[in-house]
Amino acid sequence: MNGRAPDALGSHRVLQPPGAMPQTAWILDATPEVRSNEILCEVEALNIDSASFRQIVEASDGDEQRVTERILALVAERGKHHNPITGSGGMFLGRVSAVGDELARTASVRPGDRIASLVSLTLTPLRLEAVERIDMTTGRVWVRGTAILFASGIYAKLPDDLPDDVALAVFDVAGAPAQVRRLVRPGQTVVVLGADGKSGILSCAQAKERAGPGGRVIGIAPDPATPGARLLIDQGYVDAFLAVDARDALAVRDAVAEVAPELADVVVNCVNVPGTELSSVLATKEDGTVYFFSMSTSFTAAALGAEGVGKDVTMIVGNGYAKGHAETALATLRERPPLLAYFTGRYGSPLSPASPPAS
Ligand code: NAP
């Protein structure tokens, strides 16, 4: 610890640099000893943020052993999983092993409860003993280790009716469908970039419901033949699917203009690659809104890109948290059996049972 009294935001766990908060810190103290206002967890799995996982896989030439070594080295160095290149982290699934004295009076969890963290791994003290298995397609990493949640940290008990891995996948991107519900109005045109990924599919489904029969949802991703793209098209979660590279700003603008000449009221950016800010801006109508959920978003590229093309659009940073986001995200699945079946097939590990019934 750094000598500070334990505080709800976790500043007492910051080792470097002095004065930083846990998210901005370079190094956290991940010693697995619970302080009065902390929750100590045994970690079973990490859901590495998609932009971060993609970067680590690419830097390791797709070699699973090197991905393992990179994750272990990163966490050993920083006391948290905070990818310095993408700036993003992910979240964890685990079991509560201790609740600090002060927090025990108000916390809704007890030792033994299984939870998913709803705060980023970029601010979560984490110590890993081992990486046991990696799903190279989804970024799920099964580990042995410990993590600390601060009093300010949010978490969710794992639902009884869904496999743990499915819940974790949904919680990871829960901010997106919740924000889409807030942003989209009946009759509007919505474009979702990265439409066939986790957050993209949930966003399309919510956008479709909110825009209603008079609105239109346009999904963009590279390949119309992926299972995710087929789901979107077959279930009518999109009215049009455009197979376009989101990094090609003019191609995106032209493809969107072909199906929606007036362009989009709301653009939701859910891609996991850099370089898509201008595409998002160009697909948006004057006075429209761009919601940058992607962690690959550059503030500079978005701000200067919009200025450069003279577009007066509102740009929203994708806050990972929105009130009730976990419940909204789970409801998005539960209310749509085909979507639930897709997520279960893609993200539900056969080794991961549904959580035991709540006692
Ligand atoms: P995901 O499931 O991996 O989906 C990524 C999507 O991007 C896929 O549809 C992928 O298409 C698409 N894509 C990749 N390259 C593309 C290109 N050149 N053109 C068009 N589409 C492209 O990722 P996710 O878990 O939904 O996460 C999406 C983004 O949200 C990531 O950047 C992640 O870091 C971020 N995120 C943000 C928060 C937050 O709090 N704001 C929280 C969690 C995640 P293919 O599948 O066909 O390659």
mmCIF file of N, CA and C in Angstrom, residues 20-143:
data_model
loop_
_atom_site.group_PDB
_atom_site.id
_atom_site.type_symbol
_atom_site.label_atom_id
_atom_site.label_comp_id
_atom_site.label_asym_id
_atom_site.label_seq_id
_atom_site.Cartn_x
_atom_site.Cartn_y
_atom_site.Cartn_z
ATOM 1 N N ALA A 20 -1.751 9.559 -8.670
ATOM 2 C CA ALA A 20 -2.660 9.036 -9.701
ATOM 3 C C ALA A 20 -3.819 8.292 -9.046
ATOM 4 N N MET A 21 -4.869 8.124 -9.793
ATOM 5 C CA MET A 21 -5.982 7.277 -9.349
ATOM 6 C C MET A 21 -5.776 5.890 -9.975
ATOM 7 N N PRO A 22 -6.511 4.873 -9.500
ATOM 8 C CA PRO A 22 -6.220 3.512 -9.981
ATOM 9 C C PRO A 22 -6.268 3.356 -11.501
ATOM 10 N N GLN A 23 -7.190 4.038 -12.175
ATOM 11 C CA GLN A 23 -7.285 3.845 -13.628
ATOM 12 C C GLN A 23 -6.104 4.503 -14.352
ATOM 13 N N THR A 24 -5.665 5.644 -13.860
ATOM 14 C CA THR A 24 -4.573 6.345 -14.541
ATOM 15 C C THR A 24 -3.200 5.883 -14.052
ATOM 16 N N ALA A 25 -3.174 5.105 -12.973
ATOM 17 C CA ALA A 25 -1.888 4.675 -12.412
ATOM 18 C C ALA A 25 -1.150 3.752 -13.370
ATOM 19 N N TRP A 26 0.176 3.769 -13.270
ATOM 20 C CA TRP A 26 0.958 2.803 -14.034
ATOM 21 C C TRP A 26 0.997 1.474 -13.271
ATOM 22 N N ILE A 27 1.200 1.555 -11.945
ATOM 23 C CA ILE A 27 1.299 0.322 -11.155
ATOM 24 C C ILE A 27 0.370 0.388 -9.939
ATOM 25 N N LEU A 28 -0.372 -0.700 -9.745
ATOM 26 C CA LEU A 28 -1.210 -0.841 -8.556
ATOM 27 C C LEU A 28 -0.618 -1.916 -7.647
ATOM 28 N N ASP A 29 -0.921 -1.789 -6.366
ATOM 29 C CA ASP A 29 -0.561 -2.826 -5.407
ATOM 30 C C ASP A 29 -1.686 -3.855 -5.400
ATOM 31 N N ALA A 30 -1.381 -5.057 -5.861
ATOM 32 C CA ALA A 30 -2.431 -6.086 -5.965
ATOM 33 C C ALA A 30 -2.310 -7.122 -4.853
ATOM 34 N N THR A 31 -1.629 -6.773 -3.766
ATOM 35 C CA THR A 31 -1.486 -7.720 -2.654
ATOM 36 C C THR A 31 -2.867 -8.231 -2.228
ATOM 37 N N PRO A 32 -3.048 -9.559 -2.193
ATOM 38 C CA PRO A 32 -4.385 -10.091 -1.901
ATOM 39 C C PRO A 32 -4.739 -10.094 -0.410
ATOM 40 N N GLU A 33 -4.663 -8.915 0.197
ATOM 41 C CA GLU A 33 -5.072 -8.771 1.600
ATOM 42 C C GLU A 33 -6.175 -7.740 1.617
ATOM 43 N N VAL A 34 -7.320 -8.122 2.172
ATOM 44 C CA VAL A 34 -8.477 -7.236 2.085
ATOM 45 C C VAL A 34 -8.370 -6.085 3.084
ATOM 46 N N ARG A 35 -8.621 -4.859 2.618
ATOM 47 C CA ARG A 35 -8.682 -3.697 3.511
ATOM 48 C C ARG A 35 -10.135 -3.476 3.914
ATOM 49 N N SER A 36 -10.340 -2.521 4.835
ATOM 50 C CA SER A 36 -11.665 -2.389 5.458
ATOM 51 C C SER A 36 -12.794 -2.139 4.455
ATOM 52 N N ASN A 37 -12.473 -1.456 3.331
ATOM 53 C CA ASN A 37 -13.548 -1.125 2.383
ATOM 54 C C ASN A 37 -13.305 -1.775 1.023
ATOM 55 N N GLU A 38 -12.789 -2.977 1.051
ATOM 56 C CA GLU A 38 -12.524 -3.694 -0.198
ATOM 57 C C GLU A 38 -13.205 -5.060 -0.199
ATOM 58 N N ILE A 39 -13.316 -5.597 -1.409
ATOM 59 C CA ILE A 39 -13.776 -6.983 -1.574
ATOM 60 C C ILE A 39 -12.638 -7.742 -2.241
ATOM 61 N N LEU A 40 -12.253 -8.861 -1.639
ATOM 62 C CA LEU A 40 -11.206 -9.704 -2.231
ATOM 63 C C LEU A 40 -11.873 -10.878 -2.944
ATOM 64 N N CYS A 41 -11.443 -11.139 -4.169
ATOM 65 C CA CYS A 41 -12.068 -12.214 -4.958
ATOM 66 C C CYS A 41 -11.007 -13.181 -5.468
ATOM 67 N N GLU A 42 -11.406 -14.447 -5.556
ATOM 68 C CA GLU A 42 -10.612 -15.408 -6.326
ATOM 69 C C GLU A 42 -11.095 -15.303 -7.758
ATOM 70 N N VAL A 43 -10.169 -15.079 -8.665
ATOM 71 C CA VAL A 43 -10.558 -14.858 -10.064
ATOM 72 C C VAL A 43 -10.510 -16.173 -10.830
ATOM 73 N N GLU A 44 -11.588 -16.429 -11.575
ATOM 74 C CA GLU A 44 -11.657 -17.657 -12.381
ATOM 75 C C GLU A 44 -11.417 -17.376 -13.866
ATOM 76 N N ALA A 45 -11.911 -16.256 -14.336
ATOM 77 C CA ALA A 45 -11.790 -15.965 -15.768
ATOM 78 C C ALA A 45 -11.721 -14.462 -15.991
ATOM 79 N N LEU A 46 -11.009 -14.099 -17.038
ATOM 80 C CA LEU A 46 -10.976 -12.705 -17.481
ATOM 81 C C LEU A 46 -11.673 -12.635 -18.824
ATOM 82 N N ASN A 47 -12.408 -11.567 -19.028
ATOM 83 C CA ASN A 47 -12.936 -11.289 -20.358
ATOM 84 C C ASN A 47 -12.122 -10.095 -20.855
ATOM 85 N N ILE A 48 -11.099 -10.388 -21.664
ATOM 86 C CA ILE A 48 -10.223 -9.299 -22.099
ATOM 87 C C ILE A 48 -10.975 -8.447 -23.120
ATOM 88 N N ASP A 49 -10.890 -7.141 -22.937
ATOM 89 C CA ASP A 49 -11.535 -6.214 -23.865
ATOM 90 C C ASP A 49 -11.125 -6.544 -25.308
ATOM 91 N N SER A 50 -12.097 -6.474 -26.218
ATOM 92 C CA SER A 50 -11.869 -6.921 -27.592
ATOM 93 C C SER A 50 -10.728 -6.180 -28.278
ATOM 94 N N ALA A 51 -10.654 -4.854 -28.120
ATOM 95 C CA ALA A 51 -9.580 -4.093 -28.768
ATOM 96 C C ALA A 51 -8.224 -4.509 -28.199
ATOM 97 N N SER A 52 -8.174 -4.720 -26.882
ATOM 98 C CA SER A 52 -6.933 -5.120 -26.229
ATOM 99 C C SER A 52 -6.532 -6.527 -26.663
ATOM 100 N N PHE A 53 -7.498 -7.453 -26.655
ATOM 101 C CA PHE A 53 -7.177 -8.843 -26.999
ATOM 102 C C PHE A 53 -6.684 -8.927 -28.439
ATOM 103 N N ARG A 54 -7.353 -8.219 -29.312
ATOM 104 C CA ARG A 54 -6.942 -8.229 -30.722
ATOM 105 C C ARG A 54 -5.496 -7.734 -30.853
ATOM 106 N N GLN A 55 -5.179 -6.649 -30.129
ATOM 107 C CA GLN A 55 -3.815 -6.099 -30.202
ATOM 108 C C GLN A 55 -2.798 -7.106 -29.664
ATOM 109 N N ILE A 56 -3.122 -7.766 -28.550
ATOM 110 C CA ILE A 56 -2.182 -8.727 -27.957
ATOM 111 C C ILE A 56 -1.991 -9.920 -28.900
ATOM 112 N N VAL A 57 -3.071 -10.400 -29.500
ATOM 113 C CA VAL A 57 -2.972 -11.537 -30.423
ATOM 114 C C VAL A 57 -2.129 -11.150 -31.633
ATOM 115 N N GLU A 58 -2.370 -9.957 -32.166
ATOM 116 C CA GLU A 58 -1.603 -9.537 -33.351
ATOM 117 C C GLU A 58 -0.115 -9.390 -33.009
ATOM 118 N N ALA A 59 0.173 -8.810 -31.839
ATOM 119 C CA ALA A 59 1.569 -8.621 -31.436
ATOM 120 C C ALA A 59 2.251 -9.954 -31.129
ATOM 121 N N SER A 60 1.455 -11.009 -30.896
ATOM 122 C CA SER A 60 2.007 -12.339 -30.599
ATOM 123 C C SER A 60 1.907 -13.253 -31.811
ATOM 124 N N ASP A 61 1.618 -12.692 -32.968
ATOM 125 C CA ASP A 61 1.459 -13.463 -34.206
ATOM 126 C C ASP A 61 0.478 -14.622 -34.036
ATOM 127 N N GLY A 62 -0.531 -14.420 -33.199
ATOM 128 C CA GLY A 62 -1.572 -15.437 -33.032
ATOM 129 C C GLY A 62 -1.128 -16.662 -32.248
ATOM 130 N N ASP A 63 0.048 -16.592 -31.614
ATOM 131 C CA ASP A 63 0.587 -17.746 -30.887
ATOM 132 C C ASP A 63 0.051 -17.739 -29.447
ATOM 133 N N GLU A 64 -0.685 -18.798 -29.088
ATOM 134 C CA GLU A 64 -1.363 -18.824 -27.781
ATOM 135 C C GLU A 64 -0.373 -18.750 -26.623
ATOM 136 N N GLN A 65 0.766 -19.414 -26.754
ATOM 137 C CA GLN A 65 1.755 -19.394 -25.681
ATOM 138 C C GLN A 65 2.271 -17.973 -25.453
ATOM 139 N N ARG A 66 2.500 -17.265 -26.565
ATOM 140 C CA ARG A 66 2.992 -15.886 -26.424
ATOM 141 C C ARG A 66 1.902 -14.961 -25.878
ATOM 142 N N VAL A 67 0.653 -15.231 -26.234
ATOM 143 C CA VAL A 67 -0.454 -14.442 -25.669
ATOM 144 C C VAL A 67 -0.483 -14.645 -24.153
ATOM 145 N N THR A 68 -0.340 -15.908 -23.730
ATOM 146 C CA THR A 68 -0.313 -16.234 -22.293
ATOM 147 C C THR A 68 0.810 -15.463 -21.599
ATOM 148 N N GLU A 69 1.989 -15.537 -22.183
ATOM 149 C CA GLU A 69 3.150 -14.871 -21.561
ATOM 150 C C GLU A 69 2.945 -13.360 -21.490
ATOM 151 N N ARG A 70 2.333 -12.805 -22.533
ATOM 152 C CA ARG A 70 2.122 -11.355 -22.571
ATOM 153 C C ARG A 70 1.135 -10.926 -21.464
ATOM 154 N N ILE A 71 0.079 -11.704 -21.320
ATOM 155 C CA ILE A 71 -0.920 -11.359 -20.295
ATOM 156 C C ILE A 71 -0.294 -11.460 -18.901
ATOM 157 N N LEU A 72 0.450 -12.549 -18.661
ATOM 158 C CA LEU A 72 1.079 -12.721 -17.339
ATOM 159 C C LEU A 72 2.083 -11.606 -17.066
ATOM 160 N N ALA A 73 2.857 -11.255 -18.085
ATOM 161 C CA ALA A 73 3.876 -10.217 -17.898
ATOM 162 C C ALA A 73 3.235 -8.858 -17.643
ATOM 163 N N LEU A 74 2.180 -8.587 -18.387
ATOM 164 C CA LEU A 74 1.489 -7.301 -18.241
ATOM 165 C C LEU A 74 0.932 -7.137 -16.826
ATOM 166 N N VAL A 75 0.283 -8.184 -16.342
ATOM 167 C CA VAL A 75 -0.337 -8.110 -15.014
ATOM 168 C C VAL A 75 0.741 -8.075 -13.926
ATOM 169 N N ALA A 76 1.830 -8.852 -14.136
ATOM 170 C CA ALA A 76 2.913 -8.842 -13.140
ATOM 171 C C ALA A 76 3.549 -7.457 -13.054
ATOM 172 N N GLU A 77 3.670 -6.790 -14.202
ATOM 173 C CA GLU A 77 4.326 -5.479 -14.211
ATOM 174 C C GLU A 77 3.445 -4.387 -13.600
ATOM 175 N N ARG A 78 2.137 -4.424 -13.932
ATOM 176 C CA ARG A 78 1.298 -3.281 -13.565
ATOM 177 C C ARG A 78 0.357 -3.534 -12.382
ATOM 178 N N GLY A 79 0.230 -4.801 -11.975
ATOM 179 C CA GLY A 79 -0.720 -5.096 -10.897
ATOM 180 C C GLY A 79 -2.152 -4.950 -11.357
ATOM 181 N N LYS A 80 -2.363 -4.971 -12.665
ATOM 182 C CA LYS A 80 -3.705 -4.874 -13.255
ATOM 183 C C LYS A 80 -3.577 -5.244 -14.728
ATOM 184 N N HIS A 81 -4.712 -5.626 -15.349
ATOM 185 C CA HIS A 81 -4.635 -5.887 -16.786
ATOM 186 C C HIS A 81 -5.013 -4.595 -17.507
ATOM 187 N N HIS A 82 -4.001 -3.815 -17.822
ATOM 188 C CA HIS A 82 -4.218 -2.509 -18.455
ATOM 189 C C HIS A 82 -3.277 -2.450 -19.641
ATOM 190 N N ASN A 83 -3.816 -2.732 -20.814
ATOM 191 C CA ASN A 83 -2.986 -2.771 -22.026
ATOM 192 C C ASN A 83 -2.504 -1.344 -22.345
ATOM 193 N N PRO A 84 -1.193 -1.105 -22.304
ATOM 194 C CA PRO A 84 -0.713 0.273 -22.500
ATOM 195 C C PRO A 84 -0.930 0.772 -23.926
ATOM 196 N N ILE A 85 -1.137 -0.137 -24.864
ATOM 197 C CA ILE A 85 -1.288 0.305 -26.256
ATOM 198 C C ILE A 85 -2.729 0.700 -26.554
ATOM 199 N N THR A 86 -3.676 -0.123 -26.147
ATOM 200 C CA THR A 86 -5.080 0.238 -26.403
ATOM 201 C C THR A 86 -5.669 1.038 -25.241
ATOM 202 N N GLY A 87 -5.022 0.972 -24.084
ATOM 203 C CA GLY A 87 -5.541 1.688 -22.914
ATOM 204 C C GLY A 87 -6.735 0.997 -22.287
ATOM 205 N N SER A 88 -7.074 -0.203 -22.747
ATOM 206 C CA SER A 88 -8.292 -0.856 -22.259
ATOM 207 C C SER A 88 -7.965 -2.122 -21.481
ATOM 208 N N GLY A 89 -8.991 -2.701 -20.842
ATOM 209 C CA GLY A 89 -8.746 -3.834 -19.955
ATOM 210 C C GLY A 89 -9.671 -5.012 -20.159
ATOM 211 N N GLY A 90 -10.887 -4.893 -19.622
ATOM 212 C CA GLY A 90 -11.843 -5.997 -19.649
ATOM 213 C C GLY A 90 -12.492 -6.116 -18.292
ATOM 214 N N MET A 91 -12.927 -7.315 -17.945
ATOM 215 C CA MET A 91 -13.539 -7.519 -16.636
ATOM 216 C C MET A 91 -13.290 -8.949 -16.173
ATOM 217 N N PHE A 92 -13.658 -9.264 -14.908
ATOM 218 C CA PHE A 92 -13.363 -10.616 -14.426
ATOM 219 C C PHE A 92 -14.599 -11.282 -13.846
ATOM 220 N N LEU A 93 -14.497 -12.592 -13.769
ATOM 221 C CA LEU A 93 -15.520 -13.415 -13.126
ATOM 222 C C LEU A 93 -14.827 -14.156 -11.995
ATOM 223 N N GLY A 94 -15.436 -14.178 -10.827
ATOM 224 C CA GLY A 94 -14.775 -14.860 -9.722
ATOM 225 C C GLY A 94 -15.696 -15.069 -8.539
ATOM 226 N N ARG A 95 -15.083 -15.484 -7.442
ATOM 227 C CA ARG A 95 -15.830 -15.790 -6.228
ATOM 228 C C ARG A 95 -15.318 -14.895 -5.102
ATOM 229 N N VAL A 96 -16.238 -14.292 -4.353
ATOM 230 C CA VAL A 96 -15.842 -13.430 -3.239
ATOM 231 C C VAL A 96 -15.191 -14.292 -2.166
ATOM 232 N N SER A 97 -13.977 -13.900 -1.736
ATOM 233 C CA SER A 97 -13.373 -14.674 -0.651
ATOM 234 C C SER A 97 -13.357 -13.897 0.667
ATOM 235 N N ALA A 98 -13.407 -12.584 0.609
ATOM 236 C CA ALA A 98 -13.474 -11.806 1.859
ATOM 237 C C ALA A 98 -14.043 -10.418 1.572
ATOM 238 N N VAL A 99 -14.797 -9.897 2.551
ATOM 239 C CA VAL A 99 -15.323 -8.530 2.442
ATOM 240 C C VAL A 99 -14.800 -7.761 3.657
ATOM 241 N N GLY A 100 -14.180 -6.602 3.408
ATOM 242 C CA GLY A 100 -13.602 -5.809 4.494
ATOM 243 C C GLY A 100 -14.661 -5.412 5.526
ATOM 244 N N ASP A 101 -14.186 -5.188 6.776
ATOM 245 C CA ASP A 101 -15.100 -4.944 7.913
ATOM 246 C C ASP A 101 -16.114 -3.846 7.629
ATOM 247 N N GLU A 102 -15.607 -2.708 7.145
ATOM 248 C CA GLU A 102 -16.486 -1.552 6.957
ATOM 249 C C GLU A 102 -17.509 -1.822 5.858
ATOM 250 N N LEU A 103 -17.035 -2.395 4.752
ATOM 251 C CA LEU A 103 -17.911 -2.630 3.604
ATOM 252 C C LEU A 103 -18.919 -3.734 3.887
ATOM 253 N N ALA A 104 -18.567 -4.647 4.780
ATOM 254 C CA ALA A 104 -19.450 -5.793 5.068
ATOM 255 C C ALA A 104 -20.814 -5.323 5.573
ATOM 256 N N ARG A 105 -20.850 -4.101 6.169
ATOM 257 C CA ARG A 105 -22.131 -3.597 6.707
ATOM 258 C C ARG A 105 -23.115 -3.274 5.591
ATOM 259 N N THR A 106 -22.601 -2.885 4.425
ATOM 260 C CA THR A 106 -23.504 -2.448 3.359
ATOM 261 C C THR A 106 -23.447 -3.306 2.098
ATOM 262 N N ALA A 107 -22.388 -4.085 1.934
ATOM 263 C CA ALA A 107 -22.219 -4.824 0.668
ATOM 264 C C ALA A 107 -23.323 -5.872 0.498
ATOM 265 N N SER A 108 -23.693 -6.089 -0.755
ATOM 266 C CA SER A 108 -24.749 -7.061 -1.025
ATOM 267 C C SER A 108 -24.174 -8.442 -1.340
ATOM 268 N N VAL A 109 -22.874 -8.597 -1.156
ATOM 269 C CA VAL A 109 -22.281 -9.920 -1.383
ATOM 270 C C VAL A 109 -21.595 -10.424 -0.119
ATOM 271 N N ARG A 110 -21.472 -11.752 -0.066
ATOM 272 C CA ARG A 110 -20.798 -12.393 1.057
ATOM 273 C C ARG A 110 -19.751 -13.357 0.509
ATOM 274 N N PRO A 111 -18.797 -13.755 1.336
ATOM 275 C CA PRO A 111 -17.837 -14.754 0.866
ATOM 276 C C PRO A 111 -18.565 -15.971 0.304
ATOM 277 N N GLY A 112 -18.094 -16.432 -0.828
ATOM 278 C CA GLY A 112 -18.718 -17.588 -1.493
ATOM 279 C C GLY A 112 -19.550 -17.180 -2.694
ATOM 280 N N ASP A 113 -20.047 -15.930 -2.719
ATOM 281 C CA ASP A 113 -20.865 -15.485 -3.862
ATOM 282 C C ASP A 113 -20.012 -15.405 -5.120
ATOM 283 N N ARG A 114 -20.606 -15.784 -6.245
ATOM 284 C CA ARG A 114 -19.896 -15.656 -7.518
ATOM 285 C C ARG A 114 -20.380 -14.376 -8.208
ATOM 286 N N ILE A 115 -19.445 -13.584 -8.660
ATOM 287 C CA ILE A 115 -19.779 -12.283 -9.237
ATOM 288 C C ILE A 115 -18.993 -12.029 -10.524
ATOM 289 N N ALA A 116 -19.492 -11.076 -11.289
ATOM 290 C CA ALA A 116 -18.726 -10.528 -12.409
ATOM 291 C C ALA A 116 -18.474 -9.072 -12.082
ATOM 292 N N SER A 117 -17.246 -8.623 -12.292
ATOM 293 C CA SER A 117 -16.967 -7.205 -12.041
ATOM 294 C C SER A 117 -17.598 -6.388 -13.161
ATOM 295 N N LEU A 118 -18.078 -5.223 -12.816
ATOM 296 C CA LEU A 118 -18.631 -4.323 -13.832
ATOM 297 C C LEU A 118 -17.776 -3.068 -13.951
ATOM 298 N N VAL A 119 -16.607 -3.117 -13.341
ATOM 299 C CA VAL A 119 -15.635 -2.032 -13.547
ATOM 300 C C VAL A 119 -14.451 -2.606 -14.316
ATOM 301 N N SER A 120 -13.751 -1.718 -14.979
ATOM 302 C CA SER A 120 -12.695 -2.154 -15.889
ATOM 303 C C SER A 120 -11.510 -2.786 -15.158
ATOM 304 N N LEU A 121 -10.903 -3.767 -15.820
ATOM 305 C CA LEU A 121 -9.651 -4.338 -15.303
ATOM 306 C C LEU A 121 -8.536 -3.296 -15.290
ATOM 307 N N THR A 122 -8.723 -2.184 -15.997
ATOM 308 C CA THR A 122 -7.665 -1.161 -15.998
ATOM 309 C C THR A 122 -7.538 -0.464 -14.645
ATOM 310 N N LEU A 123 -8.487 -0.679 -13.749
ATOM 311 C CA LEU A 123 -8.386 -0.064 -12.418
ATOM 312 C C LEU A 123 -8.557 -1.093 -11.308
ATOM 313 N N THR A 124 -8.492 -2.375 -11.670
ATOM 314 C CA THR A 124 -8.747 -3.446 -10.704
ATOM 315 C C THR A 124 -7.433 -4.136 -10.311
ATOM 316 N N PRO A 125 -7.004 -4.005 -9.037
ATOM 317 C CA PRO A 125 -5.788 -4.709 -8.629
ATOM 318 C C PRO A 125 -5.936 -6.204 -8.896
ATOM 319 N N LEU A 126 -4.977 -6.764 -9.627
ATOM 320 C CA LEU A 126 -5.096 -8.151 -10.098
ATOM 321 C C LEU A 126 -3.746 -8.834 -9.953
ATOM 322 N N ARG A 127 -3.771 -10.044 -9.407
ATOM 323 C CA ARG A 127 -2.548 -10.853 -9.350
ATOM 324 C C ARG A 127 -2.862 -12.193 -9.977
ATOM 325 N N LEU A 128 -2.039 -12.645 -10.898
ATOM 326 C CA LEU A 128 -2.283 -13.925 -11.575
ATOM 327 C C LEU A 128 -1.222 -14.937 -11.184
ATOM 328 N N GLU A 129 -1.689 -16.131 -10.792
ATOM 329 C CA GLU A 129 -0.749 -17.233 -10.560
ATOM 330 C C GLU A 129 -0.532 -17.999 -11.851
ATOM 331 N N ALA A 130 -1.593 -18.148 -12.626
ATOM 332 C CA ALA A 130 -1.472 -18.945 -13.857
ATOM 333 C C ALA A 130 -2.584 -18.600 -14.824
ATOM 334 N N VAL A 131 -2.274 -18.741 -16.100
ATOM 335 C CA VAL A 131 -3.297 -18.730 -17.151
ATOM 336 C C VAL A 131 -3.521 -20.192 -17.521
ATOM 337 N N GLU A 132 -4.752 -20.666 -17.368
ATOM 338 C CA GLU A 132 -4.999 -22.095 -17.590
ATOM 339 C C GLU A 132 -5.454 -22.407 -19.003
ATOM 340 N N ARG A 133 -6.173 -21.465 -19.620
ATOM 341 C CA ARG A 133 -6.707 -21.742 -20.950
ATOM 342 C C ARG A 133 -7.125 -20.421 -21.573
ATOM 343 N N ILE A 134 -7.020 -20.334 -22.889
ATOM 344 C CA ILE A 134 -7.459 -19.119 -23.590
ATOM 345 C C ILE A 134 -8.363 -19.527 -24.732
ATOM 346 N N ASP A 135 -9.475 -18.846 -24.873
ATOM 347 C CA ASP A 135 -10.291 -19.013 -26.078
ATOM 348 C C ASP A 135 -9.846 -17.912 -27.037
ATOM 349 N N MET A 136 -9.096 -18.309 -28.046
ATOM 350 C CA MET A 136 -8.481 -17.319 -28.934
ATOM 351 C C MET A 136 -9.522 -16.607 -29.801
ATOM 352 N N THR A 137 -10.745 -17.132 -29.874
ATOM 353 C CA THR A 137 -11.736 -16.452 -30.715
ATOM 354 C C THR A 137 -12.545 -15.410 -29.934
ATOM 355 N N THR A 138 -12.660 -15.593 -28.625
ATOM 356 C CA THR A 138 -13.529 -14.676 -27.874
ATOM 357 C C THR A 138 -12.784 -13.786 -26.882
ATOM 358 N N GLY A 139 -11.514 -14.094 -26.609
ATOM 359 C CA GLY A 139 -10.796 -13.290 -25.620
ATOM 360 C C GLY A 139 -11.094 -13.692 -24.192
ATOM 361 N N ARG A 140 -11.683 -14.884 -24.009
ATOM 362 C CA ARG A 140 -11.920 -15.390 -22.653
ATOM 363 C C ARG A 140 -10.667 -16.101 -22.179
ATOM 364 N N VAL A 141 -10.219 -15.756 -20.954
ATOM 365 C CA VAL A 141 -8.987 -16.319 -20.423
ATOM 366 C C VAL A 141 -9.281 -16.902 -19.050
ATOM 367 N N TRP A 142 -9.117 -18.208 -18.907
ATOM 368 C CA TRP A 142 -9.357 -18.860 -17.613
ATOM 369 C C TRP A 142 -8.063 -18.807 -16.821
ATOM 370 N N VAL A 143 -8.140 -18.325 -15.591
ATOM 371 C CA VAL A 143 -6.932 -18.062 -14.812
ATOM 372 C C VAL A 143 -7.091 -18.547 -13.376
#
